[in-house]
């Protein structure tokens, strides 16, 4: 148990559906991350939020829309996805990116296994 | 550019030592990390090393860093079946972004 929870753990959706992934951290962190993990590919960073502000968008298609209402919660809104978007989506958190915490230790949730049909 | 490479698979016998290797390209990385991922779970931080260190030991884990060759290794002593997992090497690159660059992961199989 890392202190980062993700729901749902599994999600099957059609290409015309709209769904959301939720991440919550109980570690008092201020930076949160979304990653995509596909088979046989390195972990891909998608978005970074620091104190609720988006600081990184790694050229992610607009069918993925993140939302960070506060430092403890992070959402990933999904719409009109493609089959190639099927993957494990991992959320992570760390201490903030401004106060010199250079170790950037990131704590990961268990992930949401997404299947797009 | 930023790139991290690892061999994809390693098989050892229970009780042996395992050595997982990693090479990276960004010499400005200040920290390098090893993460472990068990089936159906997220990534768990095992250990990290500051770039001005050559070695770090933590119980059964030993991390060796050769900064000149940009080579990182993780040695697991007395490997157990519970160590079977995917191991990811990562670097933090340059800049104060919090962005980590991960390798593809090495699957460690421990045979009884």
mmCIF file with all atom_site columns, C-alpha atoms in Angstrom:
data_model
loop_
_atom_site.group_PDB
_atom_site.id
_atom_site.type_symbol
_atom_site.label_atom_id
_atom_site.label_alt_id
_atom_site.label_comp_id
_atom_site.label_asym_id
_atom_site.label_entity_id
_atom_site.label_seq_id
_atom_site.pdbx_PDB_ins_code
_atom_site.Cartn_x
_atom_site.Cartn_y
_atom_site.Cartn_z
_atom_site.occupancy
_atom_site.B_iso_or_equiv
_atom_site.pdbx_formal_charge
_atom_site.auth_seq_id
_atom_site.auth_comp_id
_atom_site.auth_asym_id
_atom_site.auth_atom_id
_atom_site.pdbx_PDB_model_num
ATOM 1   C CA . UNK A 1 1   ? 0.000   0.000   0.000   1.00 0.00 ? 1   UNK A CA 1
ATOM 2   C CA . UNK A 1 2   ? 1.763   3.148   -1.219  1.00 0.00 ? 2   UNK A CA 1
ATOM 3   C CA . UNK A 1 3   ? -0.819  5.737   -0.176  1.00 0.00 ? 3   UNK A CA 1
ATOM 4   C CA . UNK A 1 4   ? -1.963  6.255   -3.767  1.00 0.00 ? 4   UNK A CA 1
ATOM 5   C CA . UNK A 1 5   ? -5.282  4.738   -4.812  1.00 0.00 ? 5   UNK A CA 1
ATOM 6   C CA . UNK A 1 6   ? -6.799  4.473   -8.263  1.00 0.00 ? 6   UNK A CA 1
ATOM 7   C CA . UNK A 1 7   ? -10.328 3.656   -9.375  1.00 0.00 ? 7   UNK A CA 1
ATOM 8   C CA . UNK A 1 8   ? -11.559 1.753   -11.198 1.00 0.00 ? 8   UNK A CA 1
ATOM 9   C CA . UNK A 1 9   ? -8.932  -0.991  -11.335 1.00 0.00 ? 9   UNK A CA 1
ATOM 10  C CA . UNK A 1 10  ? -10.330 -2.316  -14.610 1.00 0.00 ? 10  UNK A CA 1
ATOM 11  C CA . UNK A 1 11  ? -12.325 -0.531  -17.293 1.00 0.00 ? 11  UNK A CA 1
ATOM 12  C CA . UNK A 1 12  ? -13.706 -1.685  -20.627 1.00 0.00 ? 12  UNK A CA 1
ATOM 13  C CA . UNK A 1 13  ? -15.124 1.015   -22.846 1.00 0.00 ? 13  UNK A CA 1
ATOM 14  C CA . UNK A 1 14  ? -16.254 1.435   -26.413 1.00 0.00 ? 14  UNK A CA 1
ATOM 15  C CA . UNK A 1 15  ? -14.748 4.021   -28.701 1.00 0.00 ? 15  UNK A CA 1
ATOM 16  C CA . UNK A 1 16  ? -17.758 6.329   -28.364 1.00 0.00 ? 16  UNK A CA 1
ATOM 17  C CA . UNK A 1 17  ? -17.957 6.199   -24.563 1.00 0.00 ? 17  UNK A CA 1
ATOM 18  C CA . UNK A 1 18  ? -16.878 8.841   -22.078 1.00 0.00 ? 18  UNK A CA 1
ATOM 19  C CA . UNK A 1 19  ? -15.325 7.681   -18.827 1.00 0.00 ? 19  UNK A CA 1
ATOM 20  C CA . UNK A 1 20  ? -13.034 9.031   -16.122 1.00 0.00 ? 20  UNK A CA 1
ATOM 21  C CA . UNK A 1 21  ? -10.149 7.578   -14.157 1.00 0.00 ? 21  UNK A CA 1
ATOM 22  C CA . UNK A 1 22  ? -9.640  8.748   -10.599 1.00 0.00 ? 22  UNK A CA 1
ATOM 23  C CA . UNK A 1 23  ? -6.491  8.963   -8.502  1.00 0.00 ? 23  UNK A CA 1
ATOM 24  C CA . UNK A 1 24  ? -6.217  9.979   -4.861  1.00 0.00 ? 24  UNK A CA 1
ATOM 25  C CA . UNK A 1 25  ? -3.099  10.302  -2.725  1.00 0.00 ? 25  UNK A CA 1
ATOM 26  C CA . UNK A 1 26  ? -2.948  10.386  1.075   1.00 0.00 ? 26  UNK A CA 1
ATOM 27  C CA . UNK A 1 27  ? 0.714   11.354  1.368   1.00 0.00 ? 27  UNK A CA 1
ATOM 28  C CA . UNK A 1 28  ? 0.467   15.123  1.585   1.00 0.00 ? 28  UNK A CA 1
ATOM 29  C CA . UNK A 1 29  ? 2.201   15.501  -1.762  1.00 0.00 ? 29  UNK A CA 1
ATOM 30  C CA . UNK A 1 30  ? 1.712   18.407  -4.138  1.00 0.00 ? 30  UNK A CA 1
ATOM 31  C CA . UNK A 1 31  ? 2.847   16.928  -7.449  1.00 0.00 ? 31  UNK A CA 1
ATOM 32  C CA . UNK A 1 32  ? 0.842   14.310  -9.330  1.00 0.00 ? 32  UNK A CA 1
ATOM 33  C CA . UNK A 1 33  ? 1.468   12.429  -12.552 1.00 0.00 ? 33  UNK A CA 1
ATOM 34  C CA . UNK A 1 34  ? -0.316  10.310  -15.157 1.00 0.00 ? 34  UNK A CA 1
ATOM 35  C CA . UNK A 1 35  ? 1.647   7.598   -16.966 1.00 0.00 ? 35  UNK A CA 1
ATOM 36  C CA . UNK A 1 36  ? 0.683   5.156   -19.705 1.00 0.00 ? 36  UNK A CA 1
ATOM 37  C CA . UNK A 1 37  ? 2.165   1.662   -19.606 1.00 0.00 ? 37  UNK A CA 1
ATOM 38  C CA . UNK A 1 38  ? 1.752   -0.368  -22.798 1.00 0.00 ? 38  UNK A CA 1
ATOM 39  C CA . UNK A 1 39  ? 3.073   -3.838  -23.428 1.00 0.00 ? 39  UNK A CA 1
ATOM 40  C CA . UNK A 1 40  ? 6.684   -3.903  -24.567 1.00 0.00 ? 40  UNK A CA 1
ATOM 41  C CA . UNK A 1 41  ? 7.106   -0.108  -24.374 1.00 0.00 ? 41  UNK A CA 1
ATOM 42  C CA . UNK A 1 42  ? 8.750   2.073   -21.750 1.00 0.00 ? 42  UNK A CA 1
ATOM 43  C CA . UNK A 1 43  ? 6.541   3.855   -19.278 1.00 0.00 ? 43  UNK A CA 1
ATOM 44  C CA . UNK A 1 44  ? 5.308   7.063   -20.938 1.00 0.00 ? 44  UNK A CA 1
ATOM 45  C CA . UNK A 1 45  ? 4.754   10.211  -18.909 1.00 0.00 ? 45  UNK A CA 1
ATOM 46  C CA . UNK A 1 46  ? 1.520   11.913  -19.961 1.00 0.00 ? 46  UNK A CA 1
ATOM 47  C CA . UNK A 1 47  ? 0.867   14.821  -17.596 1.00 0.00 ? 47  UNK A CA 1
ATOM 48  C CA . UNK A 1 48  ? 2.413   16.475  -14.547 1.00 0.00 ? 48  UNK A CA 1
ATOM 49  C CA . UNK A 1 49  ? 0.620   18.704  -12.073 1.00 0.00 ? 49  UNK A CA 1
ATOM 50  C CA . UNK A 1 50  ? 2.333   20.748  -9.375  1.00 0.00 ? 50  UNK A CA 1
ATOM 51  C CA . UNK A 1 51  ? 0.140   22.548  -6.823  1.00 0.00 ? 51  UNK A CA 1
ATOM 52  C CA . UNK A 1 52  ? -2.871  21.906  -9.099  1.00 0.00 ? 52  UNK A CA 1
ATOM 53  C CA . UNK A 1 53  ? -1.215  23.570  -12.092 1.00 0.00 ? 53  UNK A CA 1
ATOM 54  C CA . UNK A 1 54  ? -0.326  21.541  -15.164 1.00 0.00 ? 54  UNK A CA 1
ATOM 55  C CA . UNK A 1 55  ? 3.416   21.752  -15.765 1.00 0.00 ? 55  UNK A CA 1
ATOM 56  C CA . UNK A 1 56  ? 3.872   19.077  -18.403 1.00 0.00 ? 56  UNK A CA 1
ATOM 57  C CA . UNK A 1 57  ? 1.798   17.758  -21.271 1.00 0.00 ? 57  UNK A CA 1
ATOM 58  C CA . UNK A 1 58  ? 3.863   15.204  -23.139 1.00 0.00 ? 58  UNK A CA 1
ATOM 59  C CA . UNK A 1 59  ? 2.153   15.692  -26.518 1.00 0.00 ? 59  UNK A CA 1
ATOM 60  C CA . UNK A 1 60  ? -0.881  13.730  -25.379 1.00 0.00 ? 60  UNK A CA 1
ATOM 61  C CA . UNK A 1 61  ? -3.891  13.593  -27.762 1.00 0.00 ? 61  UNK A CA 1
ATOM 62  C CA . UNK A 1 62  ? -6.832  15.757  -26.739 1.00 0.00 ? 62  UNK A CA 1
ATOM 63  C CA . UNK A 1 63  ? -9.058  12.704  -26.252 1.00 0.00 ? 63  UNK A CA 1
ATOM 64  C CA . UNK A 1 64  ? -7.262  12.493  -22.876 1.00 0.00 ? 64  UNK A CA 1
ATOM 65  C CA . UNK A 1 65  ? -8.211  15.386  -20.627 1.00 0.00 ? 65  UNK A CA 1
ATOM 66  C CA . UNK A 1 66  ? -6.677  15.657  -17.142 1.00 0.00 ? 66  UNK A CA 1
ATOM 67  C CA . UNK A 1 67  ? -8.147  17.522  -14.211 1.00 0.00 ? 67  UNK A CA 1
ATOM 68  C CA . UNK A 1 68  ? -6.551  18.310  -10.855 1.00 0.00 ? 68  UNK A CA 1
ATOM 69  C CA . UNK A 1 69  ? -9.089  19.988  -8.534  1.00 0.00 ? 69  UNK A CA 1
ATOM 70  C CA . UNK A 1 70  ? -6.750  19.853  -5.527  1.00 0.00 ? 70  UNK A CA 1
ATOM 71  C CA . UNK A 1 71  ? -3.363  18.436  -4.612  1.00 0.00 ? 71  UNK A CA 1
ATOM 72  C CA . UNK A 1 72  ? -4.859  15.147  -3.434  1.00 0.00 ? 72  UNK A CA 1
ATOM 73  C CA . UNK A 1 73  ? -6.974  14.265  -6.457  1.00 0.00 ? 73  UNK A CA 1
ATOM 74  C CA . UNK A 1 74  ? -6.228  13.752  -10.114 1.00 0.00 ? 74  UNK A CA 1
ATOM 75  C CA . UNK A 1 75  ? -8.617  12.685  -12.855 1.00 0.00 ? 75  UNK A CA 1
ATOM 76  C CA . UNK A 1 76  ? -8.149  11.563  -16.422 1.00 0.00 ? 76  UNK A CA 1
ATOM 77  C CA . UNK A 1 77  ? -11.239 12.107  -18.567 1.00 0.00 ? 77  UNK A CA 1
ATOM 78  C CA . UNK A 1 78  ? -11.477 9.845   -21.593 1.00 0.00 ? 78  UNK A CA 1
ATOM 79  C CA . UNK A 1 79  ? -13.577 10.278  -24.738 1.00 0.00 ? 79  UNK A CA 1
ATOM 80  C CA . UNK A 1 80  ? -13.592 8.801   -28.245 1.00 0.00 ? 80  UNK A CA 1
ATOM 81  C CA . UNK A 1 81  ? -10.611 6.608   -27.491 1.00 0.00 ? 81  UNK A CA 1
ATOM 82  C CA . UNK A 1 82  ? -8.927  4.272   -29.962 1.00 0.00 ? 82  UNK A CA 1
ATOM 83  C CA . UNK A 1 83  ? -8.062  0.586   -29.472 1.00 0.00 ? 83  UNK A CA 1
ATOM 84  C CA . UNK A 1 84  ? -4.358  1.524   -29.301 1.00 0.00 ? 84  UNK A CA 1
ATOM 85  C CA . UNK A 1 85  ? -5.157  3.488   -26.130 1.00 0.00 ? 85  UNK A CA 1
ATOM 86  C CA . UNK A 1 86  ? -5.685  0.188   -24.314 1.00 0.00 ? 86  UNK A CA 1
ATOM 87  C CA . UNK A 1 87  ? -3.019  0.099   -21.604 1.00 0.00 ? 87  UNK A CA 1
ATOM 88  C CA . UNK A 1 88  ? -2.366  0.306   -17.885 1.00 0.00 ? 88  UNK A CA 1
ATOM 89  C CA . UNK A 1 89  ? -2.740  3.902   -16.696 1.00 0.00 ? 89  UNK A CA 1
ATOM 90  C CA . UNK A 1 90  ? -0.675  4.683   -13.645 1.00 0.00 ? 90  UNK A CA 1
ATOM 91  C CA . UNK A 1 91  ? -0.976  7.627   -11.334 1.00 0.00 ? 91  UNK A CA 1
ATOM 92  C CA . UNK A 1 92  ? 1.914   8.758   -9.148  1.00 0.00 ? 92  UNK A CA 1
ATOM 93  C CA . UNK A 1 93  ? 2.620   11.515  -6.657  1.00 0.00 ? 93  UNK A CA 1
ATOM 94  C CA . UNK A 1 94  ? 5.683   13.180  -5.187  1.00 0.00 ? 94  UNK A CA 1
ATOM 95  C CA . UNK A 1 95  ? 6.607   16.152  -3.077  1.00 0.00 ? 95  UNK A CA 1
ATOM 96  C CA . UNK A 1 96  ? 6.321   19.410  -4.969  1.00 0.00 ? 96  UNK A CA 1
ATOM 97  C CA . UNK A 1 97  ? 8.684   20.438  -7.732  1.00 0.00 ? 97  UNK A CA 1
ATOM 98  C CA . UNK A 1 98  ? 9.606   23.842  -6.355  1.00 0.00 ? 98  UNK A CA 1
ATOM 99  C CA . UNK A 1 99  ? 11.129  23.471  -2.912  1.00 0.00 ? 99  UNK A CA 1
ATOM 100 C CA . UNK A 1 100 ? 14.266  21.625  -3.906  1.00 0.00 ? 100 UNK A CA 1
ATOM 101 C CA . UNK A 1 101 ? 13.125  18.072  -3.300  1.00 0.00 ? 101 UNK A CA 1
ATOM 102 C CA . UNK A 1 102 ? 15.442  16.866  -5.970  1.00 0.00 ? 102 UNK A CA 1
ATOM 103 C CA . UNK A 1 103 ? 15.058  13.204  -5.175  1.00 0.00 ? 103 UNK A CA 1
ATOM 104 C CA . UNK A 1 104 ? 11.618  13.320  -6.836  1.00 0.00 ? 104 UNK A CA 1
ATOM 105 C CA . UNK A 1 105 ? 10.699  10.002  -5.318  1.00 0.00 ? 105 UNK A CA 1
ATOM 106 C CA . UNK A 1 106 ? 7.450   9.084   -6.971  1.00 0.00 ? 106 UNK A CA 1
ATOM 107 C CA . UNK A 1 107 ? 4.892   6.841   -5.346  1.00 0.00 ? 107 UNK A CA 1
ATOM 108 C CA . UNK A 1 108 ? 2.648   4.914   -7.698  1.00 0.00 ? 108 UNK A CA 1
ATOM 109 C CA . UNK A 1 109 ? -0.901  3.684   -7.493  1.00 0.00 ? 109 UNK A CA 1
ATOM 110 C CA . UNK A 1 110 ? -1.863  0.170   -8.668  1.00 0.00 ? 110 UNK A CA 1
ATOM 111 C CA . UNK A 1 111 ? -3.103  1.424   -12.025 1.00 0.00 ? 111 UNK A CA 1
ATOM 112 C CA . UNK A 1 112 ? -6.286  1.172   -14.062 1.00 0.00 ? 112 UNK A CA 1
ATOM 113 C CA . UNK A 1 113 ? -6.258  -1.514  -16.762 1.00 0.00 ? 113 UNK A CA 1
ATOM 114 C CA . UNK A 1 114 ? -8.119  0.080   -19.673 1.00 0.00 ? 114 UNK A CA 1
ATOM 115 C CA . UNK A 1 115 ? -9.433  -1.887  -22.637 1.00 0.00 ? 115 UNK A CA 1
ATOM 116 C CA . UNK A 1 116 ? -10.939 -0.002  -25.576 1.00 0.00 ? 116 UNK A CA 1
ATOM 117 C CA . UNK A 1 117 ? -13.161 -2.121  -27.803 1.00 0.00 ? 117 UNK A CA 1
ATOM 118 C CA . UNK B 2 1   ? 18.245  12.939  -26.159 1.00 0.00 ? 1   UNK B CA 1
ATOM 119 C CA . UNK B 2 2   ? 17.100  11.046  -23.135 1.00 0.00 ? 2   UNK B CA 1
ATOM 120 C CA . UNK B 2 3   ? 17.110  7.268   -23.323 1.00 0.00 ? 3   UNK B CA 1
ATOM 121 C CA . UNK B 2 4   ? 17.318  4.444   -20.798 1.00 0.00 ? 4   UNK B CA 1
ATOM 122 C CA . UNK B 2 5   ? 18.003  0.871   -21.876 1.00 0.00 ? 5   UNK B CA 1
ATOM 123 C CA . UNK B 2 6   ? 17.763  -2.414  -20.045 1.00 0.00 ? 6   UNK B CA 1
ATOM 124 C CA . UNK B 2 7   ? 17.920  -6.058  -21.042 1.00 0.00 ? 7   UNK B CA 1
ATOM 125 C CA . UNK B 2 8   ? 14.422  -7.494  -21.104 1.00 0.00 ? 8   UNK B CA 1
ATOM 126 C CA . UNK B 2 9   ? 14.782  -10.762 -19.213 1.00 0.00 ? 9   UNK B CA 1
ATOM 127 C CA . UNK B 2 10  ? 16.882  -12.409 -16.511 1.00 0.00 ? 10  UNK B CA 1
ATOM 128 C CA . UNK B 2 11  ? 16.458  -15.863 -15.013 1.00 0.00 ? 11  UNK B CA 1
ATOM 129 C CA . UNK B 2 12  ? 18.232  -16.992 -11.830 1.00 0.00 ? 12  UNK B CA 1
ATOM 130 C CA . UNK B 2 13  ? 17.948  -19.796 -9.280  1.00 0.00 ? 13  UNK B CA 1
ATOM 131 C CA . UNK B 2 14  ? 16.676  -19.127 -5.787  1.00 0.00 ? 14  UNK B CA 1
ATOM 132 C CA . UNK B 2 15  ? 19.569  -18.243 -3.490  1.00 0.00 ? 15  UNK B CA 1
ATOM 133 C CA . UNK B 2 16  ? 21.775  -16.916 -6.296  1.00 0.00 ? 16  UNK B CA 1
ATOM 134 C CA . UNK B 2 17  ? 22.597  -13.258 -6.821  1.00 0.00 ? 17  UNK B CA 1
ATOM 135 C CA . UNK B 2 18  ? 20.812  -11.327 -9.560  1.00 0.00 ? 18  UNK B CA 1
ATOM 136 C CA . UNK B 2 19  ? 22.387  -8.431  -11.412 1.00 0.00 ? 19  UNK B CA 1
ATOM 137 C CA . UNK B 2 20  ? 20.174  -6.180  -13.508 1.00 0.00 ? 20  UNK B CA 1
ATOM 138 C CA . UNK B 2 21  ? 21.920  -3.686  -15.750 1.00 0.00 ? 21  UNK B CA 1
ATOM 139 C CA . UNK B 2 22  ? 20.877  -0.339  -17.180 1.00 0.00 ? 22  UNK B CA 1
ATOM 140 C CA . UNK B 2 23  ? 22.468  2.303   -19.394 1.00 0.00 ? 23  UNK B CA 1
ATOM 141 C CA . UNK B 2 24  ? 21.314  5.877   -19.692 1.00 0.00 ? 24  UNK B CA 1
ATOM 142 C CA . UNK B 2 25  ? 22.249  8.814   -21.870 1.00 0.00 ? 25  UNK B CA 1
ATOM 143 C CA . UNK B 2 26  ? 21.585  12.009  -19.917 1.00 0.00 ? 26  UNK B CA 1
ATOM 144 C CA . UNK B 2 27  ? 24.777  12.830  -18.020 1.00 0.00 ? 27  UNK B CA 1
ATOM 145 C CA . UNK B 2 28  ? 23.026  15.710  -16.237 1.00 0.00 ? 28  UNK B CA 1
ATOM 146 C CA . UNK B 2 29  ? 20.781  13.321  -14.274 1.00 0.00 ? 29  UNK B CA 1
ATOM 147 C CA . UNK B 2 30  ? 21.230  13.922  -10.565 1.00 0.00 ? 30  UNK B CA 1
ATOM 148 C CA . UNK B 2 31  ? 19.368  10.852  -9.364  1.00 0.00 ? 31  UNK B CA 1
ATOM 149 C CA . UNK B 2 32  ? 18.917  7.352   -10.720 1.00 0.00 ? 32  UNK B CA 1
ATOM 150 C CA . UNK B 2 33  ? 16.245  4.988   -9.477  1.00 0.00 ? 33  UNK B CA 1
ATOM 151 C CA . UNK B 2 34  ? 15.238  1.370   -9.356  1.00 0.00 ? 34  UNK B CA 1
ATOM 152 C CA . UNK B 2 35  ? 11.555  0.502   -9.252  1.00 0.00 ? 35  UNK B CA 1
ATOM 153 C CA . UNK B 2 36  ? 9.902   -2.921  -8.900  1.00 0.00 ? 36  UNK B CA 1
ATOM 154 C CA . UNK B 2 37  ? 6.555   -3.883  -10.419 1.00 0.00 ? 37  UNK B CA 1
ATOM 155 C CA . UNK B 2 38  ? 4.803   -7.052  -9.322  1.00 0.00 ? 38  UNK B CA 1
ATOM 156 C CA . UNK B 2 39  ? 1.964   -8.506  -11.415 1.00 0.00 ? 39  UNK B CA 1
ATOM 157 C CA . UNK B 2 40  ? -1.197  -6.418  -11.226 1.00 0.00 ? 40  UNK B CA 1
ATOM 158 C CA . UNK B 2 41  ? 0.452   -3.686  -9.206  1.00 0.00 ? 41  UNK B CA 1
ATOM 159 C CA . UNK B 2 42  ? 1.954   -0.263  -9.705  1.00 0.00 ? 42  UNK B CA 1
ATOM 160 C CA . UNK B 2 43  ? 5.626   0.580   -9.450  1.00 0.00 ? 43  UNK B CA 1
ATOM 161 C CA . UNK B 2 44  ? 7.301   0.445   -6.059  1.00 0.00 ? 44  UNK B CA 1
ATOM 162 C CA . UNK B 2 45  ? 10.414  2.514   -5.438  1.00 0.00 ? 45  UNK B CA 1
ATOM 163 C CA . UNK B 2 46  ? 13.190  0.179   -4.279  1.00 0.00 ? 46  UNK B CA 1
ATOM 164 C CA . UNK B 2 47  ? 16.121  2.528   -4.002  1.00 0.00 ? 47  UNK B CA 1
ATOM 165 C CA . UNK B 2 48  ? 17.816  5.490   -5.623  1.00 0.00 ? 48  UNK B CA 1
ATOM 166 C CA . UNK B 2 49  ? 21.354  6.789   -5.878  1.00 0.00 ? 49  UNK B CA 1
ATOM 167 C CA . UNK B 2 50  ? 22.711  10.298  -6.122  1.00 0.00 ? 50  UNK B CA 1
ATOM 168 C CA . UNK B 2 51  ? 24.906  10.824  -9.149  1.00 0.00 ? 51  UNK B CA 1
ATOM 169 C CA . UNK B 2 52  ? 28.038  11.664  -7.138  1.00 0.00 ? 52  UNK B CA 1
ATOM 170 C CA . UNK B 2 53  ? 27.963  8.252   -5.437  1.00 0.00 ? 53  UNK B CA 1
ATOM 171 C CA . UNK B 2 54  ? 29.507  5.054   -6.785  1.00 0.00 ? 54  UNK B CA 1
ATOM 172 C CA . UNK B 2 55  ? 27.641  2.595   -4.631  1.00 0.00 ? 55  UNK B CA 1
ATOM 173 C CA . UNK B 2 56  ? 24.696  2.353   -2.317  1.00 0.00 ? 56  UNK B CA 1
ATOM 174 C CA . UNK B 2 57  ? 23.772  -0.689  -0.238  1.00 0.00 ? 57  UNK B CA 1
ATOM 175 C CA . UNK B 2 58  ? 20.424  -1.343  1.358   1.00 0.00 ? 58  UNK B CA 1
ATOM 176 C CA . UNK B 2 59  ? 20.031  -4.784  2.934   1.00 0.00 ? 59  UNK B CA 1
ATOM 177 C CA . UNK B 2 60  ? 20.034  -7.301  0.033   1.00 0.00 ? 60  UNK B CA 1
ATOM 178 C CA . UNK B 2 61  ? 20.203  -4.567  -2.603  1.00 0.00 ? 61  UNK B CA 1
ATOM 179 C CA . UNK B 2 62  ? 23.411  -3.036  -3.935  1.00 0.00 ? 62  UNK B CA 1
ATOM 180 C CA . UNK B 2 63  ? 23.355  -0.284  -6.527  1.00 0.00 ? 63  UNK B CA 1
ATOM 181 C CA . UNK B 2 64  ? 26.506  0.446   -8.517  1.00 0.00 ? 64  UNK B CA 1
ATOM 182 C CA . UNK B 2 65  ? 26.870  3.579   -10.617 1.00 0.00 ? 65  UNK B CA 1
ATOM 183 C CA . UNK B 2 66  ? 29.558  4.131   -13.234 1.00 0.00 ? 66  UNK B CA 1
ATOM 184 C CA . UNK B 2 67  ? 28.929  7.718   -14.216 1.00 0.00 ? 67  UNK B CA 1
ATOM 185 C CA . UNK B 2 68  ? 31.677  7.776   -16.826 1.00 0.00 ? 68  UNK B CA 1
ATOM 186 C CA . UNK B 2 69  ? 30.070  4.910   -18.737 1.00 0.00 ? 69  UNK B CA 1
ATOM 187 C CA . UNK B 2 70  ? 26.510  5.961   -17.739 1.00 0.00 ? 70  UNK B CA 1
ATOM 188 C CA . UNK B 2 71  ? 25.924  2.460   -16.422 1.00 0.00 ? 71  UNK B CA 1
ATOM 189 C CA . UNK B 2 72  ? 23.758  1.535   -13.453 1.00 0.00 ? 72  UNK B CA 1
ATOM 190 C CA . UNK B 2 73  ? 23.283  -1.901  -11.948 1.00 0.00 ? 73  UNK B CA 1
ATOM 191 C CA . UNK B 2 74  ? 21.120  -3.443  -9.255  1.00 0.00 ? 74  UNK B CA 1
ATOM 192 C CA . UNK B 2 75  ? 22.396  -6.504  -7.450  1.00 0.00 ? 75  UNK B CA 1
ATOM 193 C CA . UNK B 2 76  ? 19.983  -8.564  -5.391  1.00 0.00 ? 76  UNK B CA 1
ATOM 194 C CA . UNK B 2 77  ? 21.727  -10.937 -3.004  1.00 0.00 ? 77  UNK B CA 1
ATOM 195 C CA . UNK B 2 78  ? 20.169  -14.292 -2.044  1.00 0.00 ? 78  UNK B CA 1
ATOM 196 C CA . UNK B 2 79  ? 17.382  -13.889 -4.592  1.00 0.00 ? 79  UNK B CA 1
ATOM 197 C CA . UNK B 2 80  ? 14.016  -15.237 -3.458  1.00 0.00 ? 80  UNK B CA 1
ATOM 198 C CA . UNK B 2 81  ? 10.946  -16.290 -5.449  1.00 0.00 ? 81  UNK B CA 1
ATOM 199 C CA . UNK B 2 82  ? 9.213   -13.192 -4.082  1.00 0.00 ? 82  UNK B CA 1
ATOM 200 C CA . UNK B 2 83  ? 11.744  -11.103 -5.985  1.00 0.00 ? 83  UNK B CA 1
ATOM 201 C CA . UNK B 2 84  ? 10.199  -12.239 -9.278  1.00 0.00 ? 84  UNK B CA 1
ATOM 202 C CA . UNK B 2 85  ? 8.914   -9.031  -10.882 1.00 0.00 ? 85  UNK B CA 1
ATOM 203 C CA . UNK B 2 86  ? 9.739   -6.417  -13.498 1.00 0.00 ? 86  UNK B CA 1
ATOM 204 C CA . UNK B 2 87  ? 12.524  -4.034  -12.499 1.00 0.00 ? 87  UNK B CA 1
ATOM 205 C CA . UNK B 2 88  ? 12.662  -0.539  -13.986 1.00 0.00 ? 88  UNK B CA 1
ATOM 206 C CA . UNK B 2 89  ? 15.641  1.743   -14.095 1.00 0.00 ? 89  UNK B CA 1
ATOM 207 C CA . UNK B 2 90  ? 14.888  5.493   -14.304 1.00 0.00 ? 90  UNK B CA 1
ATOM 208 C CA . UNK B 2 91  ? 16.762  8.774   -14.444 1.00 0.00 ? 91  UNK B CA 1
ATOM 209 C CA . UNK B 2 92  ? 15.533  12.247  -13.611 1.00 0.00 ? 92  UNK B CA 1
ATOM 210 C CA . UNK B 2 93  ? 17.203  13.990  -16.530 1.00 0.00 ? 93  UNK B CA 1
ATOM 211 C CA . UNK B 2 94  ? 17.913  17.698  -16.458 1.00 0.00 ? 94  UNK B CA 1
ATOM 212 C CA . UNK B 2 95  ? 15.737  20.494  -15.209 1.00 0.00 ? 95  UNK B CA 1
ATOM 213 C CA . UNK B 2 96  ? 13.471  20.830  -12.227 1.00 0.00 ? 96  UNK B CA 1
ATOM 214 C CA . UNK B 2 97  ? 10.503  19.096  -13.858 1.00 0.00 ? 97  UNK B CA 1
ATOM 215 C CA . UNK B 2 98  ? 10.101  15.959  -11.788 1.00 0.00 ? 98  UNK B CA 1
ATOM 216 C CA . UNK B 2 99  ? 10.041  14.061  -15.062 1.00 0.00 ? 99  UNK B CA 1
ATOM 217 C CA . UNK B 2 100 ? 11.503  10.577  -14.849 1.00 0.00 ? 100 UNK B CA 1
ATOM 218 C CA . UNK B 2 101 ? 12.715  8.666   -17.901 1.00 0.00 ? 101 UNK B CA 1
ATOM 219 C CA . UNK B 2 102 ? 12.136  4.938   -17.515 1.00 0.00 ? 102 UNK B CA 1
ATOM 220 C CA . UNK B 2 103 ? 13.700  1.962   -19.215 1.00 0.00 ? 103 UNK B CA 1
ATOM 221 C CA . UNK B 2 104 ? 11.556  -0.812  -20.678 1.00 0.00 ? 104 UNK B CA 1
ATOM 222 C CA . UNK B 2 105 ? 11.973  -2.957  -17.603 1.00 0.00 ? 105 UNK B CA 1
ATOM 223 C CA . UNK B 2 106 ? 13.781  -6.235  -16.934 1.00 0.00 ? 106 UNK B CA 1
ATOM 224 C CA . UNK B 2 107 ? 11.644  -9.244  -16.080 1.00 0.00 ? 107 UNK B CA 1
ATOM 225 C CA . UNK B 2 108 ? 13.353  -11.223 -13.333 1.00 0.00 ? 108 UNK B CA 1
ATOM 226 C CA . UNK B 2 109 ? 12.333  -14.861 -13.105 1.00 0.00 ? 109 UNK B CA 1
ATOM 227 C CA . UNK B 2 110 ? 13.463  -16.715 -9.983  1.00 0.00 ? 110 UNK B CA 1
ATOM 228 C CA . UNK B 2 111 ? 13.367  -20.506 -10.245 1.00 0.00 ? 111 UNK B CA 1
ATOM 229 C CA . UNK B 2 112 ? 13.032  -22.573 -7.071  1.00 0.00 ? 112 UNK B CA 1
#
